Coordinates of C-alpha atoms and ligand atoms in Angstrom, one line a residue:
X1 CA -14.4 74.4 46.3
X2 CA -17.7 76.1 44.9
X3 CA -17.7 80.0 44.6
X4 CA -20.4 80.3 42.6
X5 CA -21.5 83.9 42.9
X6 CA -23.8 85.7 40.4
X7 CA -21.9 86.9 37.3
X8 CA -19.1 84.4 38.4
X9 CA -19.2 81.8 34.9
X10 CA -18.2 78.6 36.1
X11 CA -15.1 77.5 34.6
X12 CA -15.5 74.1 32.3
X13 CA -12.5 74.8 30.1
X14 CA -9.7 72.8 31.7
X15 CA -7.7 71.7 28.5
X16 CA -7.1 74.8 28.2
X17 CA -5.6 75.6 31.3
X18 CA -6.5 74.5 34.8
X19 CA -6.8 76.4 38.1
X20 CA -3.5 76.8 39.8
X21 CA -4.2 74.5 43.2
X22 CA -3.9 76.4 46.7
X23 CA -1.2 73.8 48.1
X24 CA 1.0 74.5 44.4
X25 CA 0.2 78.3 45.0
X26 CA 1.6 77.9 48.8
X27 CA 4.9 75.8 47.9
X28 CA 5.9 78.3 45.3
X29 CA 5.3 81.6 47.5
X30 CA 8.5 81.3 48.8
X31 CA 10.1 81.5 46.1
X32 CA 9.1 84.5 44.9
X33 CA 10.1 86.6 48.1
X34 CA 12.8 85.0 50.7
X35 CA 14.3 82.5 48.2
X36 CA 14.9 84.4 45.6
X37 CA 18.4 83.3 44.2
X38 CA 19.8 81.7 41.0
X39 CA 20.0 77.9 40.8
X40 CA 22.9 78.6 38.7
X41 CA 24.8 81.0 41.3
X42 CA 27.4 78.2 42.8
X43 CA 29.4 80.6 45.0
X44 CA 26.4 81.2 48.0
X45 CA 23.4 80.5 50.4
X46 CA 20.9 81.7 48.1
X47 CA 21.9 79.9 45.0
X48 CA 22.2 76.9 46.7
X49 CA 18.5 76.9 48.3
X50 CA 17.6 78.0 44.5
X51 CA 19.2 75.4 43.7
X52 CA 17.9 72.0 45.8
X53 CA 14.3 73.4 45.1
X54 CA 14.8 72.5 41.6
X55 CA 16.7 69.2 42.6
X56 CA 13.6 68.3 44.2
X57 CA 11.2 69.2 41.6
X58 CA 12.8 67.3 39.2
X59 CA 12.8 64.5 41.5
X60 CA 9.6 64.6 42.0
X61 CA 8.6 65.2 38.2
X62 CA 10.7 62.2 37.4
X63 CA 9.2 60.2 39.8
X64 CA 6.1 60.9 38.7
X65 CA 6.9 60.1 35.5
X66 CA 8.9 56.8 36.8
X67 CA 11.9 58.4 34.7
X68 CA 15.3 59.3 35.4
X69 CA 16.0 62.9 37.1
X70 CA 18.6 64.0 35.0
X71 CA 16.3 62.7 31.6
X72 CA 14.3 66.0 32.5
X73 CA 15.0 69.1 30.9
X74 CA 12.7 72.3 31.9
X75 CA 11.4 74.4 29.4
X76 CA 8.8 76.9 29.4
X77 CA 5.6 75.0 28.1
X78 CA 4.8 72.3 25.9
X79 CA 5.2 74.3 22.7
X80 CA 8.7 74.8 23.5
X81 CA 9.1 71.1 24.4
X82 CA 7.9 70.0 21.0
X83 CA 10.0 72.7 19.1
X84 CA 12.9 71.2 20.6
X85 CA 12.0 67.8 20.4
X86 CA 11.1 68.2 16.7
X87 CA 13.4 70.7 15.4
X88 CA 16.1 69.5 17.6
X89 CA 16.3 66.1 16.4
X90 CA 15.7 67.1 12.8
X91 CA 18.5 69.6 12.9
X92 CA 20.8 67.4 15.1
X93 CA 20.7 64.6 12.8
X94 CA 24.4 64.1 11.5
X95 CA 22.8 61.6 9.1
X96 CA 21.7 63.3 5.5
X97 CA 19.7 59.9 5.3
X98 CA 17.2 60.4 7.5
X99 CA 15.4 63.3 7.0
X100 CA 11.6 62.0 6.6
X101 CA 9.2 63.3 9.4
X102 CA 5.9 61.5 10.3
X103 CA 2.6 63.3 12.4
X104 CA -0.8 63.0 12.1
X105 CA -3.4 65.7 11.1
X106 CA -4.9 65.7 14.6
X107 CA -2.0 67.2 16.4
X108 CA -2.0 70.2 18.5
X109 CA -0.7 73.1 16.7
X110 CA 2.2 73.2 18.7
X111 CA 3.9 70.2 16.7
X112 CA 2.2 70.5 13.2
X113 CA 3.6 74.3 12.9
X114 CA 7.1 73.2 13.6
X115 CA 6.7 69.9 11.2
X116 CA 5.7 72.4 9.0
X117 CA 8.5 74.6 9.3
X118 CA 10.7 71.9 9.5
X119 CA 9.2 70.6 5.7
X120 CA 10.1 74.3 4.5
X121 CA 13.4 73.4 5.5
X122 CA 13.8 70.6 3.3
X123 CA 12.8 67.5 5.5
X124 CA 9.9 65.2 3.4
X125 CA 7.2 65.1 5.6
X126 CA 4.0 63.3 6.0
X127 CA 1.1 64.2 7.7
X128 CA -1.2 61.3 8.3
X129 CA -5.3 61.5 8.0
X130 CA -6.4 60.7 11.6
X131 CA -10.0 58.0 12.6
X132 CA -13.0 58.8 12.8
X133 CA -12.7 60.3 16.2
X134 CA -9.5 61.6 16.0
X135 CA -6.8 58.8 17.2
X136 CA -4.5 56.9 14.6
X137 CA -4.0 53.1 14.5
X138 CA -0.5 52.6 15.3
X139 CA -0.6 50.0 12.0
X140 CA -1.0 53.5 10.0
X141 CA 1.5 54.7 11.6
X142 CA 3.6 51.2 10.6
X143 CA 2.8 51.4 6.8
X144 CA 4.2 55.4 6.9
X145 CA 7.6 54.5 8.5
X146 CA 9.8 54.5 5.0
X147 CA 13.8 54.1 5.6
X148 CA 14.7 57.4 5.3
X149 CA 12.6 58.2 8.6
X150 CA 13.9 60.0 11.3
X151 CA 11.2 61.2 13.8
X152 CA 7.6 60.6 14.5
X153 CA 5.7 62.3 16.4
X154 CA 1.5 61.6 18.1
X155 CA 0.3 62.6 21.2
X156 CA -0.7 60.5 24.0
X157 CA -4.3 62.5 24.2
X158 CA -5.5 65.0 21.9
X159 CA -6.8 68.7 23.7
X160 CA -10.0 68.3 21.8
X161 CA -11.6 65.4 21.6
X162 CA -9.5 63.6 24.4
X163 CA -9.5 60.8 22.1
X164 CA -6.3 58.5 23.5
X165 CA -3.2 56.9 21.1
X166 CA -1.8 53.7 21.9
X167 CA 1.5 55.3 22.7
X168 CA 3.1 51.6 24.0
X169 CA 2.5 50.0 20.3
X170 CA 3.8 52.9 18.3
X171 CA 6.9 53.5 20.8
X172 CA 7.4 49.7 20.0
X173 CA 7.3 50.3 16.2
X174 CA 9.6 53.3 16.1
X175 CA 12.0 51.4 18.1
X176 CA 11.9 48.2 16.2
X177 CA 12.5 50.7 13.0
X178 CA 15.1 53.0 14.1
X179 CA 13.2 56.2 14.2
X180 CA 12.5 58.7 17.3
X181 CA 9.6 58.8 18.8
X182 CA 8.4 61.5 20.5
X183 CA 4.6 62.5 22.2
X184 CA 3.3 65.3 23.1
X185 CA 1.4 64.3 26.5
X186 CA 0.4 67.7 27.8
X187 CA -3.0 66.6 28.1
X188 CA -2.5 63.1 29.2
X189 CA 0.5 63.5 32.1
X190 CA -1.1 63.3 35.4
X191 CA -4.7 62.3 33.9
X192 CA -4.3 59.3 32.8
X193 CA -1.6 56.3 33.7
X194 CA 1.7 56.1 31.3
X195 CA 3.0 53.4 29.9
X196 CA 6.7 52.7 31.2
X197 CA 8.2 55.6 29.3
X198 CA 12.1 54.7 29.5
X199 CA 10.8 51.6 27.4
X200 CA 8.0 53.2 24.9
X201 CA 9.0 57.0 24.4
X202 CA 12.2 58.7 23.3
X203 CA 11.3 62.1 24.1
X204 CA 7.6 63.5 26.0
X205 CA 6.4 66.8 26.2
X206 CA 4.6 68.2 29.4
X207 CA 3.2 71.2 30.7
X208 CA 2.2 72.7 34.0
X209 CA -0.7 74.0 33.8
X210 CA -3.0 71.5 32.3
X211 CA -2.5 69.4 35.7
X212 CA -3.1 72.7 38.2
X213 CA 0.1 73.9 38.4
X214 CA 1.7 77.4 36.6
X215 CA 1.7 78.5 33.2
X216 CA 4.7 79.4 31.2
X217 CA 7.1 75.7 32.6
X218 CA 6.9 72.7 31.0
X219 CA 9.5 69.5 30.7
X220 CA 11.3 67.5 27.8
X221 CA 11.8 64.5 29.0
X222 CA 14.9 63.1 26.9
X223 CA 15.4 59.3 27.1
X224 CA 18.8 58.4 26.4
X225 CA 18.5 55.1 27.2
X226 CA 16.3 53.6 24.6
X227 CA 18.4 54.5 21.4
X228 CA 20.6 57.2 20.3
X229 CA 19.5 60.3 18.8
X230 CA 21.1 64.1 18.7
X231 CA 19.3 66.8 20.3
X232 CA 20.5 70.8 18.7
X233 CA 19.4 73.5 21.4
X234 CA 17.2 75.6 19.9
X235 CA 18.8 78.2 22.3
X236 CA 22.3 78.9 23.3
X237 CA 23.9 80.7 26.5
X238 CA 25.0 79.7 29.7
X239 CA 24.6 75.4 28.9
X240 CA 21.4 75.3 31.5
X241 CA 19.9 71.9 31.3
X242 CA 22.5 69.3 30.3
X243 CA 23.0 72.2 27.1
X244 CA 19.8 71.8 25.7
X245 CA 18.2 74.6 27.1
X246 CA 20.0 77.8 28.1
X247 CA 18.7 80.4 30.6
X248 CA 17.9 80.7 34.2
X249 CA 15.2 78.7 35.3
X250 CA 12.0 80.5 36.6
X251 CA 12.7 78.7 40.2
X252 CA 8.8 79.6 41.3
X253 CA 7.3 77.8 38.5
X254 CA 9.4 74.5 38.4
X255 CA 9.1 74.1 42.0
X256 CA 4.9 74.5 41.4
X257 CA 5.0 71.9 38.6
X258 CA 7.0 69.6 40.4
X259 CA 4.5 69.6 43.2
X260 CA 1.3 69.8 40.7
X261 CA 2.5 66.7 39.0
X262 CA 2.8 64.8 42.1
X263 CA -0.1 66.0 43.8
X264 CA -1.9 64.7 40.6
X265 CA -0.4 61.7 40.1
X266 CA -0.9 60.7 43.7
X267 CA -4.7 61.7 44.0
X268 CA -5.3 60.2 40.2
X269 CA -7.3 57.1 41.2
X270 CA -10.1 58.6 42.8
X271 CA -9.5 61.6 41.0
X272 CA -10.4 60.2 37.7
X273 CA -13.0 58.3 38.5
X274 CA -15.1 61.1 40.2
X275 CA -14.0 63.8 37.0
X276 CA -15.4 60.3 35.2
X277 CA -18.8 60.2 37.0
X278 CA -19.3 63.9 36.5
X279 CA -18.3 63.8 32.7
X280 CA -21.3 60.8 32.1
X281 CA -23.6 63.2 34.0
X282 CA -23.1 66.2 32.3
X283 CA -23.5 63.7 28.9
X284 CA -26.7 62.2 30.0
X285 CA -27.8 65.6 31.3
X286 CA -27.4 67.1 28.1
X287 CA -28.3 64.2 25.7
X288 CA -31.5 63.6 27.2
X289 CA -32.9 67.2 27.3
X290 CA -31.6 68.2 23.6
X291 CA -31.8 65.8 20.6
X292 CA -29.7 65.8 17.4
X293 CA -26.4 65.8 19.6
X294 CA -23.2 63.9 18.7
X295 CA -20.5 62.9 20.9
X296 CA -17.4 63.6 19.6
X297 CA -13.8 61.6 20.1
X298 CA -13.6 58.2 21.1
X299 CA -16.8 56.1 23.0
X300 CA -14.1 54.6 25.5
X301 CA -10.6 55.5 24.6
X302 CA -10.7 59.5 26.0
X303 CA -9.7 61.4 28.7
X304 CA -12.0 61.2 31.8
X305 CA -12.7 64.8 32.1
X306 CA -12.7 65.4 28.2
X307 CA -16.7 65.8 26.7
X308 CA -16.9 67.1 22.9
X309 CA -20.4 67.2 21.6
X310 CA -21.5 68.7 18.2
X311 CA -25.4 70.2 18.1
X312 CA -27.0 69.9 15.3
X313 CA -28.8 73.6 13.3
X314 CA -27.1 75.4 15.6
X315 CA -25.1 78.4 14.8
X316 CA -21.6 77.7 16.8
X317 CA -20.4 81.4 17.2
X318 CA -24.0 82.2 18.4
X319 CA -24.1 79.4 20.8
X320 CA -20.3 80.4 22.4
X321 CA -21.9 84.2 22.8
X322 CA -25.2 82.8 25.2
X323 CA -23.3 80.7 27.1
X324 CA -22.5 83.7 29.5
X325 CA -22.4 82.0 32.2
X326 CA -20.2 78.7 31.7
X327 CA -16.1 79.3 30.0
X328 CA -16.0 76.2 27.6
X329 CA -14.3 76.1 24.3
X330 CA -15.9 75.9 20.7
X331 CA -15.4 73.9 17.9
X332 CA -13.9 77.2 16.2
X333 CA -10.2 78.9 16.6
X334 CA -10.5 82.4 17.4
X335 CA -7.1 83.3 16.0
X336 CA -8.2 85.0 13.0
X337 CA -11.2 87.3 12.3
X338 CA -12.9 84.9 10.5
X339 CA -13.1 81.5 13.1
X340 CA -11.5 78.8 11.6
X341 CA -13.2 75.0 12.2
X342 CA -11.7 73.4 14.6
X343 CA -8.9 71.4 12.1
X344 CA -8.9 68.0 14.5
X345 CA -12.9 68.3 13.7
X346 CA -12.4 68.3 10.1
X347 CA -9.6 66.1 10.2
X348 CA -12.0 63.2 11.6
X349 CA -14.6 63.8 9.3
X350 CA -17.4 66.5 10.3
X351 CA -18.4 69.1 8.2
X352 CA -17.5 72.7 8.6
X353 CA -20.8 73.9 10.0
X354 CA -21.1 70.4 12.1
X355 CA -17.1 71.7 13.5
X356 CA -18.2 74.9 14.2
X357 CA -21.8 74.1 16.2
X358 CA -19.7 71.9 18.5
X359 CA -18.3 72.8 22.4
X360 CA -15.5 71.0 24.0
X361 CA -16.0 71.0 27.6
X362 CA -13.4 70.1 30.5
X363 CA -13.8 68.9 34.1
X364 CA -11.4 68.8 36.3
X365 CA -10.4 68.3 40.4
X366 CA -12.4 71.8 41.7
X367 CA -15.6 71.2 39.2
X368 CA -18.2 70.4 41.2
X369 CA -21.6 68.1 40.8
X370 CA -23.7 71.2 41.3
X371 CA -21.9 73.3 38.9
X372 CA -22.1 70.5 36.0
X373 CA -25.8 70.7 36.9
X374 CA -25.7 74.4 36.3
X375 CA -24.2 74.0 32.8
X376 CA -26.1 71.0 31.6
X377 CA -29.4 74.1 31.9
X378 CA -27.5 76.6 31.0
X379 CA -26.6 74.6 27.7
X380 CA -29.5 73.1 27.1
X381 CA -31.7 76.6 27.4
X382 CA -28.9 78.1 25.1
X383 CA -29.6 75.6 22.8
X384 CA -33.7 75.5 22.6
X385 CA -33.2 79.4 22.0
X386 CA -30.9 78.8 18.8
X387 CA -33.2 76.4 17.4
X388 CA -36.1 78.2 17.8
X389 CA -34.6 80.6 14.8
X390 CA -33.0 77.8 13.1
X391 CA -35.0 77.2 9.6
X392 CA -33.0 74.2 9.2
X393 CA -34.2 72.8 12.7
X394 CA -37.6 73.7 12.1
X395 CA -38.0 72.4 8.4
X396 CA -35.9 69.2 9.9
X397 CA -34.5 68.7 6.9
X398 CA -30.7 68.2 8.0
X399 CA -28.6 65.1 8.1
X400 CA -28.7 63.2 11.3
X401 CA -26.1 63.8 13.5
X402 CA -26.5 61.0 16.2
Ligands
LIG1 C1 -1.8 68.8 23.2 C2 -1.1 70.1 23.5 N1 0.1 70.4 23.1 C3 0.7 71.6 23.4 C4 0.0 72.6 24.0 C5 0.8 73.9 24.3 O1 1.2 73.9 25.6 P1 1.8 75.3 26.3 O2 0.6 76.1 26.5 O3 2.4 74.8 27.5 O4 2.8 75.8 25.3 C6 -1.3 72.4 24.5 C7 -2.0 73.4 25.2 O5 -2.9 74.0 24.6 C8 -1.9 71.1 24.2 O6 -3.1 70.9 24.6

């Protein structure tokens, strides 16, 4: 799947979306034309077809998952999955007892602005400082479990560093405490093997398009066999989704994701370990030819097709602007006009400038050997041209980054 052409960059940004796959593309087609009904429209033909097609997606979703069917509710990404989760159980909570929330500072923004939110709202929450590359020991997590906690929340794989959380041990804790536990796994489903989840998870978010399926669905998966909990809708109208999430599904994108998750799932053994193999070769490509370069996240807990280096006296916004030719992601958010640091760099201890110089890249099932080859020059020219302005590099006078 290599269509390099000139002025074509090569795409190594894959946690923050991924290529829709052809055979995804093909099962949804239909969909969008012949099949075109409501899955909610009881009374006819159409409605009915509508309607199977997301039977079978959330078959196969739940499968994939080794979960119960009717445990998952379709939403429309992972953001909306963790506002539900989180606000859902907060606000559903009959108890006034319960009210304390626990996260870690690592998180995707998608849950720390709702636990925000949710603190303005009057729930004491507490936001733990992650490790050194960006996981949390789930004995932290132990010693910040008070009685009056209700929900806590850490992903299974954080988006930056790929960095992985022992998701079994911390389900076990919540349970053994009484609180909810819920992940956000939108990097992790389909890229790495789960723990049993009806045992170790009350509630996981997903998303489509990190595994090659659509943007705009995701899943809650709601576990009501592992303790009880109340879940408020955060939208009301029509009942949809056992009543936790009204409105007609997108039938296109559900029946996509359900076929994207088991088309990953199923090709996930060899799957990782080639995405593996060209990971360490784009690492040793670029570690020997450039010095002063620090792997970020976790030596051997991380995502197989997750690489996060920092490069030291090199001006990050600079370095994003010569890499033309290869879509990776930089240690900076673009949301405002002034890039922030990326906040799960910070959060594990590098300095601002360190944060910034850094590029998260992401490989995934249509990156090729050739095209990792291409980006391990094009990085490491970009790199030598920086430097060769740097004062800093050239007095070598800077802390050591390796
Ligand atoms: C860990 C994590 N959570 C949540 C999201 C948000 O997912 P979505 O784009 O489906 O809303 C992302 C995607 O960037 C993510 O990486």
């Amino acid at each position: 799947m290599n269509d390099r052409r000139p002025g074509k960059p090569i795409y190594l940004d894959n946690h923050a979306t991924t290529r829709v796959d052809p055979r995804v593309l093909e099962a949804m087609l239909p969909f969008f034309s012949d099949l075109y009904g409501n899955a909610a429209s009881a009374g006819h033909a159409f409605g009915w077809a509508a309607a199977d097609a997301v039977a079978q997606a959330r078959s196969q979703i739940a499968a994939s998952l080794g979960v119960e069917s009717r445990d998952v509710i379709f939403t429309s990404g992972a953001t909306e999955s963790n506002n539900l989760a989180l606000k859902g159980v907060a606000r559903g909570a009959g108890s006034k007892v319960r009210t304390h929330l626990v996260t870690v500072a690592s998180e995707h923004r998608a849950v720390l602005d709702p636990i925000r939110q949710l603190g303005r709202e009057g729930h004491a929450v507490t936001v733990l400082p992650c490790d050194e590359y960006g996981g949390i020991d789930p004995s932290r997590v132990a010693e910040a479990i008070r009685d009056d906690t209700l929900l806590v929340s850490i992903m299974a794989a954080n988006n930056e560093v790929g960095t992985l959380n022992d998701v079994d041990a911390i389900g076990a804790i919540c349970l053994s405490r009484g609180v909810v536990f819920h992940t956000d796994a939108a990097q992790a489903v389909g890229k790495i093997p789960l723990p049993e989840l009806a045992q170790h998870v009350d509630l996981l978010s997903l998303t489509a398009h990190k595994f090659h399926g659509p943007k705009g669905v995701g899943a809650l998966y709601v576990n009501r066999s592992r303790q009880p909990f109340r879940i408020q809708p955060l939208v009301d109208g029509g009942g949809h989704e056992r009543r936790l999430r009204s409105g007609t599904l997108p039938v296109p994108l559900v029946v996509g994701m359900g076929v994207a998750l088991d088309l990953a799932v199923r090709e996930r053994p060899g799957e990782s370990a080639r995405v593996l193999e060209l990971r360490e070769r784009l690492c040793a490509g670029l570690c020997e030819r450039i010095p002063a370069v620090r792997v970020n996240g976790h030596p051997l807990r991380r995502l197989p097709g997750n690489l996060n280096l920092s490069f030291r006296d090199v001006d990050g916004g600079a370095l994003l602007m010569s890499l033309r030719d290869v879509a990776v992601s930089s240690g900076s958010a673009c949301s405002s006009a002034e890039p922030e640091p990326s906040h799960v760099l910070t959060a594990m201890g590098l300095d601002e400038e360190t944060a910034r110089a850094s590029l998260r890249f992401g490989i995934s099932r249509f990156t090729t050997a050739e095209e990792i080859d291409f980006a391990v020059e094009a990085v490491t020219a970009a790199v030598q041209g920086l430097r060769q302005h740097s004062i800093a590099w050239k007095s070598g006078v800077t802390n050591d980054l390796t």
